[in-house]
Structure formats: C-alpha cells, structure tokens
Coordinates of C-alpha atoms and ligand atoms in Angstrom, one line a residue:
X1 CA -98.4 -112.7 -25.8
X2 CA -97.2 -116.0 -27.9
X3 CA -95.2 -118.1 -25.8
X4 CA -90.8 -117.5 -25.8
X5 CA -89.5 -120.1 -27.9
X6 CA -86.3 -121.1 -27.6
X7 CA -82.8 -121.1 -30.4
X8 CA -84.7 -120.9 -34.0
X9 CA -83.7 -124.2 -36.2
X10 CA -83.6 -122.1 -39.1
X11 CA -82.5 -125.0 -41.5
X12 CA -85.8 -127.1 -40.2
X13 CA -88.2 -124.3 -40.9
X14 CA -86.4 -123.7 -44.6
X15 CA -86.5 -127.6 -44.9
X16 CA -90.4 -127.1 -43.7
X17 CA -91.4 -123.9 -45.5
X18 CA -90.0 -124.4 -49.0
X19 CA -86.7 -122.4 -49.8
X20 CA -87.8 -120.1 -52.6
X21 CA -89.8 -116.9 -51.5
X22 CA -90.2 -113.7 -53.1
X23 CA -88.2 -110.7 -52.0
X24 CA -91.6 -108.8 -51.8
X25 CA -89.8 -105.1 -53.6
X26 CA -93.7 -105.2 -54.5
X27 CA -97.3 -106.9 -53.7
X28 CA -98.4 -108.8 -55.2
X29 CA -95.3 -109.5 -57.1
X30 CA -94.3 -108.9 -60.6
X31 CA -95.1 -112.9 -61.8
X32 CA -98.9 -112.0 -60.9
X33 CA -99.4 -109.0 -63.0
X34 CA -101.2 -110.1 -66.2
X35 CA -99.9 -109.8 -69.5
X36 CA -101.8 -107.5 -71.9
X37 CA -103.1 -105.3 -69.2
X38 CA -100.4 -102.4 -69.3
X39 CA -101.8 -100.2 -71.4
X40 CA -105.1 -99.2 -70.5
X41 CA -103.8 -99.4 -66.6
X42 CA -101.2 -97.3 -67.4
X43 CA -103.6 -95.1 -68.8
X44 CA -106.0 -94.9 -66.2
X45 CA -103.4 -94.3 -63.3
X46 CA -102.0 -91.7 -65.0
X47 CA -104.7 -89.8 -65.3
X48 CA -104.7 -90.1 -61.7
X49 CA -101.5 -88.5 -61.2
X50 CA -102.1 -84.5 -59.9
X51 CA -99.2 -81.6 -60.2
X52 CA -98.2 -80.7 -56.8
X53 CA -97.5 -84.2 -55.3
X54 CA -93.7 -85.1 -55.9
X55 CA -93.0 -88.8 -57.7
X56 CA -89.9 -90.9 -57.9
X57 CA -88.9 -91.1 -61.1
X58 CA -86.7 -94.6 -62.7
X59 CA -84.6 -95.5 -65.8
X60 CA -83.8 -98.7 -66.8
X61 CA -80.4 -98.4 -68.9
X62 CA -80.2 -102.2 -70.0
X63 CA -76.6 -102.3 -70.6
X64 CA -73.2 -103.3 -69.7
X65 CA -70.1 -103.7 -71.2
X66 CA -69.2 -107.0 -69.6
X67 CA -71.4 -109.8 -68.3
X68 CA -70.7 -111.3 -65.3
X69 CA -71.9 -114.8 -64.6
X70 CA -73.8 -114.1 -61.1
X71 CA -75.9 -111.3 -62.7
X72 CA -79.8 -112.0 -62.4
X73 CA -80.7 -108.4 -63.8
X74 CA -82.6 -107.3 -66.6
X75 CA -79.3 -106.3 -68.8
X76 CA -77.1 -107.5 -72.1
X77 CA -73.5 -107.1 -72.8
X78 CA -72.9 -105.1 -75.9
X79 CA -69.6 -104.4 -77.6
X80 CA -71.0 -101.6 -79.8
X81 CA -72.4 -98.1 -78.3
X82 CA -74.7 -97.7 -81.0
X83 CA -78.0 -99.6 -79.6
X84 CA -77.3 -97.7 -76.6
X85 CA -77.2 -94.4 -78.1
X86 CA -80.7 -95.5 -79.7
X87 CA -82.3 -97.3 -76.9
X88 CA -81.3 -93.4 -75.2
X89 CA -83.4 -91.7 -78.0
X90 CA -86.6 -94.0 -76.8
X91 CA -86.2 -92.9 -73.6
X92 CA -86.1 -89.8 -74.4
X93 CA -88.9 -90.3 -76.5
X94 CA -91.3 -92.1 -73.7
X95 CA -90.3 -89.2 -71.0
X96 CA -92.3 -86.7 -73.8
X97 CA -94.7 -89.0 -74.5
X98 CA -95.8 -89.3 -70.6
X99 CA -95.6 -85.5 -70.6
X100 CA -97.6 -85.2 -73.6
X101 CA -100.1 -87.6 -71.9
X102 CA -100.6 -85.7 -68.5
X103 CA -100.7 -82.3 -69.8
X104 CA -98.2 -81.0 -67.1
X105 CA -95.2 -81.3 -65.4
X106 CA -94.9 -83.7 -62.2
X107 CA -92.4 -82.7 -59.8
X108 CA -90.1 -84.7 -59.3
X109 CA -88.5 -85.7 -55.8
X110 CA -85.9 -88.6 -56.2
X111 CA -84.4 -90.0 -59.6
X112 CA -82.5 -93.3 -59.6
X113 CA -80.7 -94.9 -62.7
X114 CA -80.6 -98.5 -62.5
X115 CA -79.7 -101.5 -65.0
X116 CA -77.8 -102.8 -66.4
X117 CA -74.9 -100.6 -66.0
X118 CA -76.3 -96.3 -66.3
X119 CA -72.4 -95.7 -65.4
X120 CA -71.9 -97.1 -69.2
X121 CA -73.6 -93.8 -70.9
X122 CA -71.5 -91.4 -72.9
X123 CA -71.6 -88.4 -71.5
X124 CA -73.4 -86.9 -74.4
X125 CA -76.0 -89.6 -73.1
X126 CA -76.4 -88.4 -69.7
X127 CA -77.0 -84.9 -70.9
X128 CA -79.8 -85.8 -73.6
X129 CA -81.6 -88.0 -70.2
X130 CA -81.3 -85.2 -68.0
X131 CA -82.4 -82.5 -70.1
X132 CA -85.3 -84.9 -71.3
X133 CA -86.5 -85.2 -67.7
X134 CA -85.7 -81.6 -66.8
X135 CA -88.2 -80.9 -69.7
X136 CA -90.9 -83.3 -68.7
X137 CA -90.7 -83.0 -64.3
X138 CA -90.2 -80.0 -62.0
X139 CA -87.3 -81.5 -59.7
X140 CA -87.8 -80.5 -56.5
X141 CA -84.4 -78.6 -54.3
X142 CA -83.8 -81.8 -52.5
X143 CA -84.1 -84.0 -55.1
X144 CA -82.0 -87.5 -54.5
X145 CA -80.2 -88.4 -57.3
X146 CA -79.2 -91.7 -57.6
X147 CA -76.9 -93.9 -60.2
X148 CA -75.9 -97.9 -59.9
X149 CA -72.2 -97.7 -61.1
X150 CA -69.6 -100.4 -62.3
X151 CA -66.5 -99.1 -61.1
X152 CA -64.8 -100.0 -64.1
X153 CA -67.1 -97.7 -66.4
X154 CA -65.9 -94.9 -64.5
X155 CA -63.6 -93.0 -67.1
X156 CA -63.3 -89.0 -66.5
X157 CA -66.5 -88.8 -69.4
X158 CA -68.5 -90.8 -67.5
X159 CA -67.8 -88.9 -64.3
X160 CA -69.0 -85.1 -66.5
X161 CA -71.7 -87.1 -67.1
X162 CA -72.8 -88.2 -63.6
X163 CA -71.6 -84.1 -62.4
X164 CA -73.9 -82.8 -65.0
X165 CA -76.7 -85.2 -63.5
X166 CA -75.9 -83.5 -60.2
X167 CA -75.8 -87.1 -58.8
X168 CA -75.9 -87.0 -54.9
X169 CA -76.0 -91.1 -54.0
X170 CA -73.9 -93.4 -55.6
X171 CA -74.5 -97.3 -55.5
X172 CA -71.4 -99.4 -56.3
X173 CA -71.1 -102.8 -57.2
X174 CA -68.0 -105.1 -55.6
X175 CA -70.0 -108.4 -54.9
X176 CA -66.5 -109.9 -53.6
X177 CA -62.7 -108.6 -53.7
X178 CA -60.7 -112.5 -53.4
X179 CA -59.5 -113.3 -57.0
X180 CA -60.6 -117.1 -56.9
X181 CA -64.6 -115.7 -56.3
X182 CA -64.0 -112.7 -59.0
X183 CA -62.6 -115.7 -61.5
X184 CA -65.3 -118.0 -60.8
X185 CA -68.3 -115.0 -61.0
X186 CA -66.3 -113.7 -64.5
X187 CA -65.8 -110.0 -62.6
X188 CA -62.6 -108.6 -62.1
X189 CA -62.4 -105.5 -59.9
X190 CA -59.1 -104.3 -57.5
X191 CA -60.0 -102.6 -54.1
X192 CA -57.6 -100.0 -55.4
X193 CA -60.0 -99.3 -58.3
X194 CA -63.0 -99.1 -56.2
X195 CA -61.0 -97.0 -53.9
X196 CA -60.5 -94.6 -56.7
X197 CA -63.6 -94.1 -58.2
X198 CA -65.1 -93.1 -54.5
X199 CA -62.8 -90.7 -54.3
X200 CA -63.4 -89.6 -58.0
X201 CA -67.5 -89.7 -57.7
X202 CA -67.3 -88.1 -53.8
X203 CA -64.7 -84.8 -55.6
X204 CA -67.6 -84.8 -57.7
X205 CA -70.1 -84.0 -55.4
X206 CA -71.9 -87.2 -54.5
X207 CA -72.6 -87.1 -50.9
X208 CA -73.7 -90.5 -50.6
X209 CA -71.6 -94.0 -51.3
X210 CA -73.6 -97.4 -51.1
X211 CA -71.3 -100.4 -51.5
X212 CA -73.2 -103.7 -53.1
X213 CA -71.8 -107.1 -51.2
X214 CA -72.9 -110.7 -52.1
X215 CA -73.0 -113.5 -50.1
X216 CA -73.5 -117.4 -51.2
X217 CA -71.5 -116.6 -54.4
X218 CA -69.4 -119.8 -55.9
X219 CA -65.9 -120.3 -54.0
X220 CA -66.3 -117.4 -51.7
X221 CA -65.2 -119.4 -48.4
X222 CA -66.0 -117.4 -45.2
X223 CA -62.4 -116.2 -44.9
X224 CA -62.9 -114.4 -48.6
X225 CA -66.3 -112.9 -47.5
X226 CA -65.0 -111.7 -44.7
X227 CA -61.9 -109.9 -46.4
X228 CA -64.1 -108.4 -48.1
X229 CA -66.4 -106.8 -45.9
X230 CA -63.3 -105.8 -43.9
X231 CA -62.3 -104.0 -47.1
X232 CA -65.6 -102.5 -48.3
X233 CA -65.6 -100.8 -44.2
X234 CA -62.0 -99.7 -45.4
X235 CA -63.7 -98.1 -48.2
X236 CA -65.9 -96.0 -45.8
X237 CA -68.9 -95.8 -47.6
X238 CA -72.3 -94.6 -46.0
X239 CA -74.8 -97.3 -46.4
X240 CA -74.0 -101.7 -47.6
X241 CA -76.0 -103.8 -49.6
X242 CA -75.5 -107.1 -48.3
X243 CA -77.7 -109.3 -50.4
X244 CA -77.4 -113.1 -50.9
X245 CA -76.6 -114.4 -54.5
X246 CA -79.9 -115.7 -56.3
X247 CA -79.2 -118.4 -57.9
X248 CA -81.5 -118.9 -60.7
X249 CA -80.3 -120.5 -63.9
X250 CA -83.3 -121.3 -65.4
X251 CA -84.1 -117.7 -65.5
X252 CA -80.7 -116.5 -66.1
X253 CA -78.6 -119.1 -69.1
X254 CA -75.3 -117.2 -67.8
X255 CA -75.6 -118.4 -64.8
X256 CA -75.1 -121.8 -65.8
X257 CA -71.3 -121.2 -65.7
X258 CA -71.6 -120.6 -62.1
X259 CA -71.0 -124.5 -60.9
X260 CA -74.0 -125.7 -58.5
X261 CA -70.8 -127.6 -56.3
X262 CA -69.2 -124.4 -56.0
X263 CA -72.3 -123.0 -53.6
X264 CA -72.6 -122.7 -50.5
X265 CA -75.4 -124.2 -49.0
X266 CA -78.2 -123.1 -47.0
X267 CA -76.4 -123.7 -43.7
X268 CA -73.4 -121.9 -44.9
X269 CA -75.4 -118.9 -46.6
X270 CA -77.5 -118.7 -43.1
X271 CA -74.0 -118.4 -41.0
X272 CA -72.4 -116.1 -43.7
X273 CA -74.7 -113.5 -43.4
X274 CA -75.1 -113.6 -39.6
X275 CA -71.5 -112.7 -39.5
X276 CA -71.0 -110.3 -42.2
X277 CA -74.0 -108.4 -40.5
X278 CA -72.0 -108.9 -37.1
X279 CA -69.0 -107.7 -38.2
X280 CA -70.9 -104.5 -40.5
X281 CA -72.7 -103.6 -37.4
X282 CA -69.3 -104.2 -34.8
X283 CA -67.9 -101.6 -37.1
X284 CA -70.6 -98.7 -36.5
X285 CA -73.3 -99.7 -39.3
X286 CA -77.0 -100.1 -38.1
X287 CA -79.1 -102.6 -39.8
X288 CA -81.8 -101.4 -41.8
X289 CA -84.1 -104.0 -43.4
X290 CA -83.5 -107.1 -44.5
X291 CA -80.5 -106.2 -46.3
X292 CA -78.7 -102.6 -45.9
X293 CA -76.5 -101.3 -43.2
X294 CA -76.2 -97.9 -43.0
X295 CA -74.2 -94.9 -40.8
X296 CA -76.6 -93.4 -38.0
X297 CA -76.9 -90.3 -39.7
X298 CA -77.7 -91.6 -43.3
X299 CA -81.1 -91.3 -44.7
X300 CA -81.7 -94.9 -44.4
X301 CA -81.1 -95.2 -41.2
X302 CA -83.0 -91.9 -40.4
X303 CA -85.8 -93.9 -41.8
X304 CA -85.4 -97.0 -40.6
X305 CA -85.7 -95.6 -37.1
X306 CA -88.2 -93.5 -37.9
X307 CA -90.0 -96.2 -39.1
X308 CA -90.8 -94.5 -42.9
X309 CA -88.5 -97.0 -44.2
X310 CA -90.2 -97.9 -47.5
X311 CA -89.4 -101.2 -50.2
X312 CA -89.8 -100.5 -54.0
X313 CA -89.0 -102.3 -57.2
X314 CA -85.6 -100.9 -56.2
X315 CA -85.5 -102.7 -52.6
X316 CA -84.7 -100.2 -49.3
X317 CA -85.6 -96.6 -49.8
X318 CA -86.3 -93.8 -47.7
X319 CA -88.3 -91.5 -50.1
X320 CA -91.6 -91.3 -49.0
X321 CA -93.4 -91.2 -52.5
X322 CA -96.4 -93.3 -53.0
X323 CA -95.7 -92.9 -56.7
X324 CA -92.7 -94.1 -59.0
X325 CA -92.7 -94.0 -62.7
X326 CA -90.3 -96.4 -64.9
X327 CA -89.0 -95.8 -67.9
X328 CA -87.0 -98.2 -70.2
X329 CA -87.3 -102.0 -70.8
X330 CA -88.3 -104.1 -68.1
X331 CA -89.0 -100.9 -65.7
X332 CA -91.7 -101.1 -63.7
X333 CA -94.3 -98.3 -62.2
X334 CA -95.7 -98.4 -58.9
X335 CA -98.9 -96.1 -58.2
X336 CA -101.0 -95.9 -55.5
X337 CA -104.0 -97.8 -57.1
X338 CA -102.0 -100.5 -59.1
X339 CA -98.6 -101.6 -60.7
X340 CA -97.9 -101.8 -64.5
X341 CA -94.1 -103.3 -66.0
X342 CA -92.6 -102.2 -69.6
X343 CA -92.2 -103.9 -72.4
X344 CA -88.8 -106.4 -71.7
X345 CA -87.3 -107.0 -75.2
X346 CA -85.5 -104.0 -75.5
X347 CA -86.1 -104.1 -79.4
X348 CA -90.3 -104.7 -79.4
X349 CA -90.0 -101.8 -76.2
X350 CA -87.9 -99.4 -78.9
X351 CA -90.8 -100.8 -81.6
X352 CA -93.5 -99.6 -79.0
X353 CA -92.1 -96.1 -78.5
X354 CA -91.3 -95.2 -82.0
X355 CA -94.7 -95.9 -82.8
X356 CA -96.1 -93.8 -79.9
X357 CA -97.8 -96.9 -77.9
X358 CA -97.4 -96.8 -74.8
X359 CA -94.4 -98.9 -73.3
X360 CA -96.4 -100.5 -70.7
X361 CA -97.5 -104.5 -71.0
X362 CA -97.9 -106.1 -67.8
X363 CA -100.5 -104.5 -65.4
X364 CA -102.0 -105.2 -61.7
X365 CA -104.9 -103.2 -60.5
X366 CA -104.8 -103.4 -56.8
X367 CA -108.0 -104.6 -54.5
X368 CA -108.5 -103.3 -51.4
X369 CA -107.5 -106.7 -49.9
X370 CA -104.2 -106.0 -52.2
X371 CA -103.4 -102.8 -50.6
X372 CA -103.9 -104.4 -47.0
X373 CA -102.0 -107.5 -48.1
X374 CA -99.5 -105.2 -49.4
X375 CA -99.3 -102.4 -46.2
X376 CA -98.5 -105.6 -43.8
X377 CA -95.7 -107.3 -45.4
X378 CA -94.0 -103.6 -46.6
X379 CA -94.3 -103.4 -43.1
X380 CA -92.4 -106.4 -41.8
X381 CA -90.0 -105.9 -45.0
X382 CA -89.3 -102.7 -43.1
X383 CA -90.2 -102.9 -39.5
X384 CA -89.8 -106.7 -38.8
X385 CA -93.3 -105.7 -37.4
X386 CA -96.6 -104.6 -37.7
X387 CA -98.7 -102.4 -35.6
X388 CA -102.6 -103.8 -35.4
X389 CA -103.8 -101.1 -34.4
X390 CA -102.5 -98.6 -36.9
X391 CA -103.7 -101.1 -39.4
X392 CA -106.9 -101.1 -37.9
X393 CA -107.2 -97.5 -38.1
X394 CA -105.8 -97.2 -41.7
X395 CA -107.6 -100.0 -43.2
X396 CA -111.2 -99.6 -40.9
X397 CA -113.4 -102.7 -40.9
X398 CA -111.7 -104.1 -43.6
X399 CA -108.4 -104.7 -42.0
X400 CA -110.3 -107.1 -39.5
X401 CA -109.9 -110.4 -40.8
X402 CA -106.7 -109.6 -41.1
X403 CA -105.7 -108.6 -37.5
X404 CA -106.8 -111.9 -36.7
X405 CA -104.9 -114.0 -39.2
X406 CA -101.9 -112.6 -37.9
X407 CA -103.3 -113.6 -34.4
X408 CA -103.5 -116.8 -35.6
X409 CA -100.5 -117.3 -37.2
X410 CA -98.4 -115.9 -34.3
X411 CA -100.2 -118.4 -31.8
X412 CA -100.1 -121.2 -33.9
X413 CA -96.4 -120.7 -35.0
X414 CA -93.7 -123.5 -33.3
X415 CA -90.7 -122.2 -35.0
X416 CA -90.7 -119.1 -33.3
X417 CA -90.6 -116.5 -36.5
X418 CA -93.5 -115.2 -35.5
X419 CA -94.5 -113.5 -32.1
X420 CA -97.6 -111.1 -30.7
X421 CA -97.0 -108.4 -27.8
X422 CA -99.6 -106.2 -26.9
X423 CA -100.8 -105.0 -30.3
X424 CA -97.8 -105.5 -31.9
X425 CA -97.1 -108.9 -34.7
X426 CA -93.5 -108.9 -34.8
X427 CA -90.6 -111.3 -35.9
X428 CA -87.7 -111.6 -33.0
X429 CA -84.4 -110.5 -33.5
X430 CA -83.0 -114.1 -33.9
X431 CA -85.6 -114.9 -36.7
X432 CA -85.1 -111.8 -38.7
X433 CA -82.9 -113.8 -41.5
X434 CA -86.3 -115.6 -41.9
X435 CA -88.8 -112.8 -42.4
X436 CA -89.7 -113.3 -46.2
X437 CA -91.1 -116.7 -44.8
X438 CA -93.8 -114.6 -42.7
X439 CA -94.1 -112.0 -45.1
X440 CA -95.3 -114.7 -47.4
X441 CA -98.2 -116.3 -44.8
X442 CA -99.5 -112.9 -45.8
X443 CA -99.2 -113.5 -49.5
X444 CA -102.7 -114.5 -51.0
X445 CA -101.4 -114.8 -54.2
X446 CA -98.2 -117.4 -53.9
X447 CA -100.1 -120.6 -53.6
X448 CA -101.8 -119.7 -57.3
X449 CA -99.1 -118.8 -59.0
X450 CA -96.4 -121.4 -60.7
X451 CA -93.7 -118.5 -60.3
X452 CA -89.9 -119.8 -58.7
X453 CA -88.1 -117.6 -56.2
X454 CA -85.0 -117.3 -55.1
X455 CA -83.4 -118.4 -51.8
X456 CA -85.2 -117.5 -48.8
X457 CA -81.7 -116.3 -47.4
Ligands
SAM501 C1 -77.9 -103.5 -61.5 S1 -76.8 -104.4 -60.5 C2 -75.2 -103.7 -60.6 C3 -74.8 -102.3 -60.9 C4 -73.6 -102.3 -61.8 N1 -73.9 -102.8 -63.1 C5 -72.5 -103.2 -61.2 O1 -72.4 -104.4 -61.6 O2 -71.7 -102.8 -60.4 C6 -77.2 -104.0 -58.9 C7 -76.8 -105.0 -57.8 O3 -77.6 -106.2 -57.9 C8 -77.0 -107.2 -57.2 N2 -77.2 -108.5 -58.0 C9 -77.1 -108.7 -59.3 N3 -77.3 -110.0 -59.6 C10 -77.7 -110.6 -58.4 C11 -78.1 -111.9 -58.1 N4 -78.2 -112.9 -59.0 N5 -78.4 -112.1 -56.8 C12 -78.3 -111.1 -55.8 N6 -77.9 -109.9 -56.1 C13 -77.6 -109.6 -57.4 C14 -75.5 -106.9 -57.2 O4 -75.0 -106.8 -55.9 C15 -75.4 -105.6 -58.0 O5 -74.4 -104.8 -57.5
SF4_502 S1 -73.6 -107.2 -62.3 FE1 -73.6 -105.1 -63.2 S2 -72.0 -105.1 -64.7 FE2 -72.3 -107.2 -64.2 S3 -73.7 -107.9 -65.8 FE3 -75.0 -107.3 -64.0 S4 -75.5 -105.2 -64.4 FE4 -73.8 -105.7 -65.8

C-alpha cells in the first residue's frame, strides 16, 4: 500500500498538471478520431451489430430557440421552424437508411434526445421521430426514454409530444436561479417556471426529473450558487447534474460575451463545488461520478453502487449497452469495436442524407491497447477505482503492462491522487475533484494530440 498522504494542495497539482483535461464521455476522445474515416467504419461495425442484443439509441436535435452565452453544445438559434421541420425529415430519413442497411430491426433498450433543445419540436415532430424509430427498432418493455428540456419550450404541444414519446426521464436545464448570473449568461428562467413544468412533465408520466446545475459561471458568487442548489432540492427532483462551466471561447464565439473577469477562478470553482456537493449530499443525494447526485433508489445510484455505472458521449448512465447509435449532426456512435461521429454542419449532414451517404465522417477503430486504455479510466470515471485483478482477468496477458503502470504511478505519486490497496488502484475521497488528472496518466493519446480541454474542475 502507497504511503497516506496528508491534505491534497489541489491548486499545486492543477498549477503542476496543466488545467485542461478531457472529460473522458469516450476513449480515446473525439479530437483523435480521424477525419474521412466514418464511412467505411460505420460500415463495418454495423455489420457487426446482431438482432437480439438491445442498443441505446441517440438524436441530436440541433436547435434552440434562444442562445445563451455559456452554451458549449453542438446547437444554433433559429427564429424560423422551417430548418427544423427539414433537418426532422433527415432524421427520419437516416433511421431507414440504417434499417435498410442491417436488414432487421435492433431492439432498442434506452432512447435519449439531446441537443440543442429536443423540447423545441412541434409536436407533429415528435410523432414523425417516434414512429420513424418505432419502424426501424423493436423497443424493449423497459425501455428509458429520455429528453434534455428547456423549461421555457414547454408549451401544452410540446408536452403531447413528449406523452406521445412515452418519455420516462426528464433532464432539465437551470444552470443558476440569481437574476445577476441569468443576465450575465443571456438565460432567463423563474424557479416558478421550472417548478411548473415538473409538475406538468411528472402529470405526464415522466417518472424521472434530473435537474442540470453549473458551477464557475460569470457573477455567480457562492451565496447565488448556493440559493440555487437550495432551490433545485426544493424542486425535488431525482438525480443533479452538477457540472462546472467550460469555458471555451475559442471553440464557442458566443462565449466571448461571457467576460473572463467575471469567472471564478480555480480556487473558487474547486471550493464551489466541494460545497454544493456538501450541501446536495446533507440533503439526502448520494454522489454518483464525477458529477450527478442522485436519490438512493434511482437508477443511477442503483448503479453507481452496484458498480455498472457506465460514461457515454452523454456523460453518467446506467444502461448497460455496449452499443449506442447517433443520429443527427454532430452525434456520435459508440460500438464495441470502435467510435464513428456525424457529419457537424447541419446543412452538408442534410446534403449527406438526401443523397443516401452515409452521415458518418469521423471514425476511430479501437486497438486492443484502446479498449484496455479505455476499460481503466471508464472505470475510475465511474468507480474512482480500478480493480487489477478483474482487469487482469478481462484483458489476460495483455492487461499486464498495464497493471504495473498503474503500480507505478500510484507509488510514485506525491500529490496523493493516486493510492494502491491490496489489488485495488484507487483515487481517495479528498482527491476525487481531481480524477480526470489520473484518468489522463492512462491517456496514450493526449500527449500527441494538439486538442484544448476544458477545466479540470
Ligand atoms: C444540451 S444542454 C441543455 C438542454 C436544454 N437546451 C437547456 O438548455 O435546458 C445540456 C446541459 O449541458 C450543460 N452545458 C451546456 N454548456 C455547458 C458548458 N459550456 N459547460 C458545462 N456544461 C454545459 C448545461 O448544464 C445544460 O443544461
Ligand atoms: S443551454 Fe440549452 S437552450 Fe441554451 S443554447 Fe445551449 S442547448 Fe440551447
């Protein structure tokens, strides 16, 4: 066993490791997969897919009806419905084209729509999507349903929509309730809104309510945040995203309104989302991951315990699928032997459809090395921890050099992020804040790569 090491200096080891690090929702990640390689990938693993075993299925809706400055997703404001309404007839038309493809109908055990903003669809919309996949997959009884919704899409059409999807887990965006943080991030939103819409979506049906929460967003002092975690506990949802706002404005132009003297630093981030976490888990929330707090009894937390907590493209899942297939701009597809991202312009990924290519561009084939590179920091994305032995006997001989090199890293690591007990490579409690940092010793591809990150925390 490494030796204890005392209080972690975590603005020394950000200061010493470099602050930007991947948020590893895949290995290796998406600036590695090479450009050109999509279609013939996509192809292949395809091919590989067989009838019985149930995927994930994901649709990328990039659209919102307001843009708000913080956003670092792959979506456009649009005043007019009619690219939307077309950019839903090419999804339609790459759901038959996949089914076309394989020749049969996957089953289907969990659905999310993502964006963007999917809670902008006419309901009309919805309808043509779901009966496109209902034609294309078999959904399976327990199929989890899942939208990301702007509360202030949420007009009664919207809701038919989302009950005709038979939605069962809601994720709603707040970010931050104090007027001076909403003014500065160019989103209004009322708790009394909010508070509606949950009580509209969970009439509905919806069994499920995650509430998204950012820290390290412009002006939010940490009075404001913590108003506004006391408000999103007030809310009573089942599962919280806490994430910390990425700043990255040479990615994102809009994000150039956001003023870089209007941040909170690294030391303030750090302490923010120790006690946000504090005060989500004083009020009955267990963490799960990095990120996500979530009731005892929700899936999540099921998981977590369990330890079958799994990361996709879409960050904390409990769905045990080893496959997922995107659909839309930007989406990406995660199979067992390799990853493979869509066409991003939403107009060349329209183009691509309508002339019956397939949507696919980017593409990774995974090495073994890949998929043991990729088991071990899922792992400690999940676990904080990974089990050597149960490496070992997954991975065989081939998991041997890398038993050791976590060896290694453990015993020859000062900060105290890293620790060995028994069999077990683990990251302490107090250095959990930090684990991207060690999932990225694990990272063979980081060094060669001229990709920027986000904030480590
Ligand atoms: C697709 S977005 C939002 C869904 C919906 N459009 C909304 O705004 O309510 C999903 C979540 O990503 C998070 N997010 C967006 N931009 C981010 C950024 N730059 N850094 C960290 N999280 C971000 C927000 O918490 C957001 O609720
Ligand atoms: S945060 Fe949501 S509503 Fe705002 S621009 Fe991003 S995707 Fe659209």
């Amino acid at each position: 066993m490494s030796a204890p090491v005392a209080a972690i200096d975590h603005r020394a080891v950000l200061a010493r490791h470099g602050t930007e690090v991947p948020r590893y929702t895949s290995y290796p990640t998406a600036p590695h997969f090479a450009a050109g390689a999509g279609p013939a990938l996509w192809a292949e693993l395809c091919a590989g897919l067989d009838p019985q075993t149930p995927v994930s299925v994901y649709l990328h809706i990039p659209f919102c009806d307001r843009l708000c400055w913080f956003c670092g997703c792959h979506t456009k404001q649009t005043r007019r419905y009619d690219p939307v309404e077309a950019y839903v007839g090419s999804l339609v038309q790459e759901i038959a084209a996949f089914r076309a493809r394989l020749g049969f109908s996957p089953r289907l055990g969990a659905l999310h729509l993502g964006g963007g903003s999917p809670s902008f669809l006419a309901a009309g919309d919805m309808a043509r999507l779901s009966e496109a996949l209902h034609g294309a997959f078999r959904f399976t009884p327990d199929a989890e349903i899942s939208v990301e919704i702007d509360p202030s899409d949420v007009t009664p059409q919207a809701l038919a929509g989302l009950r005709a999807l038979e939605l069962t887990r809601a994720s709603i965006g707040v970010q931050d309730f104090s007027p001076e943080v909403q003014a500065a991030i160019n989103r209004p939103q009322s708790f009394e809104e909010t508070r509606d819409v949950i009580d509209e979506l969970r009439a509905s049906g919806c069994v499920t309510i995650n509430v998204d929460v950012l820290y390290g967003l412009p002006l939010q002092t940490p009075e404001r945040l913590d108003a506004t975690v006391e408000k999103v506990v007030d809310l009573q949802p089942e599962r919280i995203a806490l994430f910390g706002y990425a700043h990255v404005p040479h990615v994102k132009k809009h994000q150039t309104m956001i003023r870089d003297e209007d941040l909170p630093g690294p030391a303030a981030r750090l302490s923010d989302a120790a006690r946000a976490a504090r005060s989500l888990t004083g009020a009955g929330f267990e963490p799960v991951g990095i990120d996500h707090f979530a009731r005892h009894g929700d899936r999540l937390a099921r998981a977590a315990r369990a330890g079958t907590l799994r990361r996709n493209f879409q960050g904390y899942t409990a769905d045990p699928h080893g496959t997922l297939i995107g659909f839309g701009a930007s989406a990406i597809s995660r199979f067992p032997g390799g990853h493979v991202q869509n066409i991003v312009p939403t107009g060349l990924y329209r183009e691509a459809v309508a002339s019956g290519r397939p949507a696919a561009l980017r593409g990774y084939r995974l090495t073994p090395d890949d998929a043991i590179r990729g088991h071990m920091i899922e792992r400690l994305m999940c676990d904080f921890a990974i089990d050597l032995d149960a490496l070992a006997s997954r991975f065989g001989k081939a998991a041997e050099p890398h038993v050791r090199q976590a060896l290694r890293l453990a015993a020859s690591d000062a900060d105290g992020l890293a620790r060995v007990s028994g069999r077990r490579f683990f990251v302490p409690p107090e250095a959990r804040p930090l684990t991207r940092i060690v999932a990225s010793w694990f990272d063979a591809h980081l060094e060669a790569g001229t990709a920027r990150y986000s904030n480590a925390v």
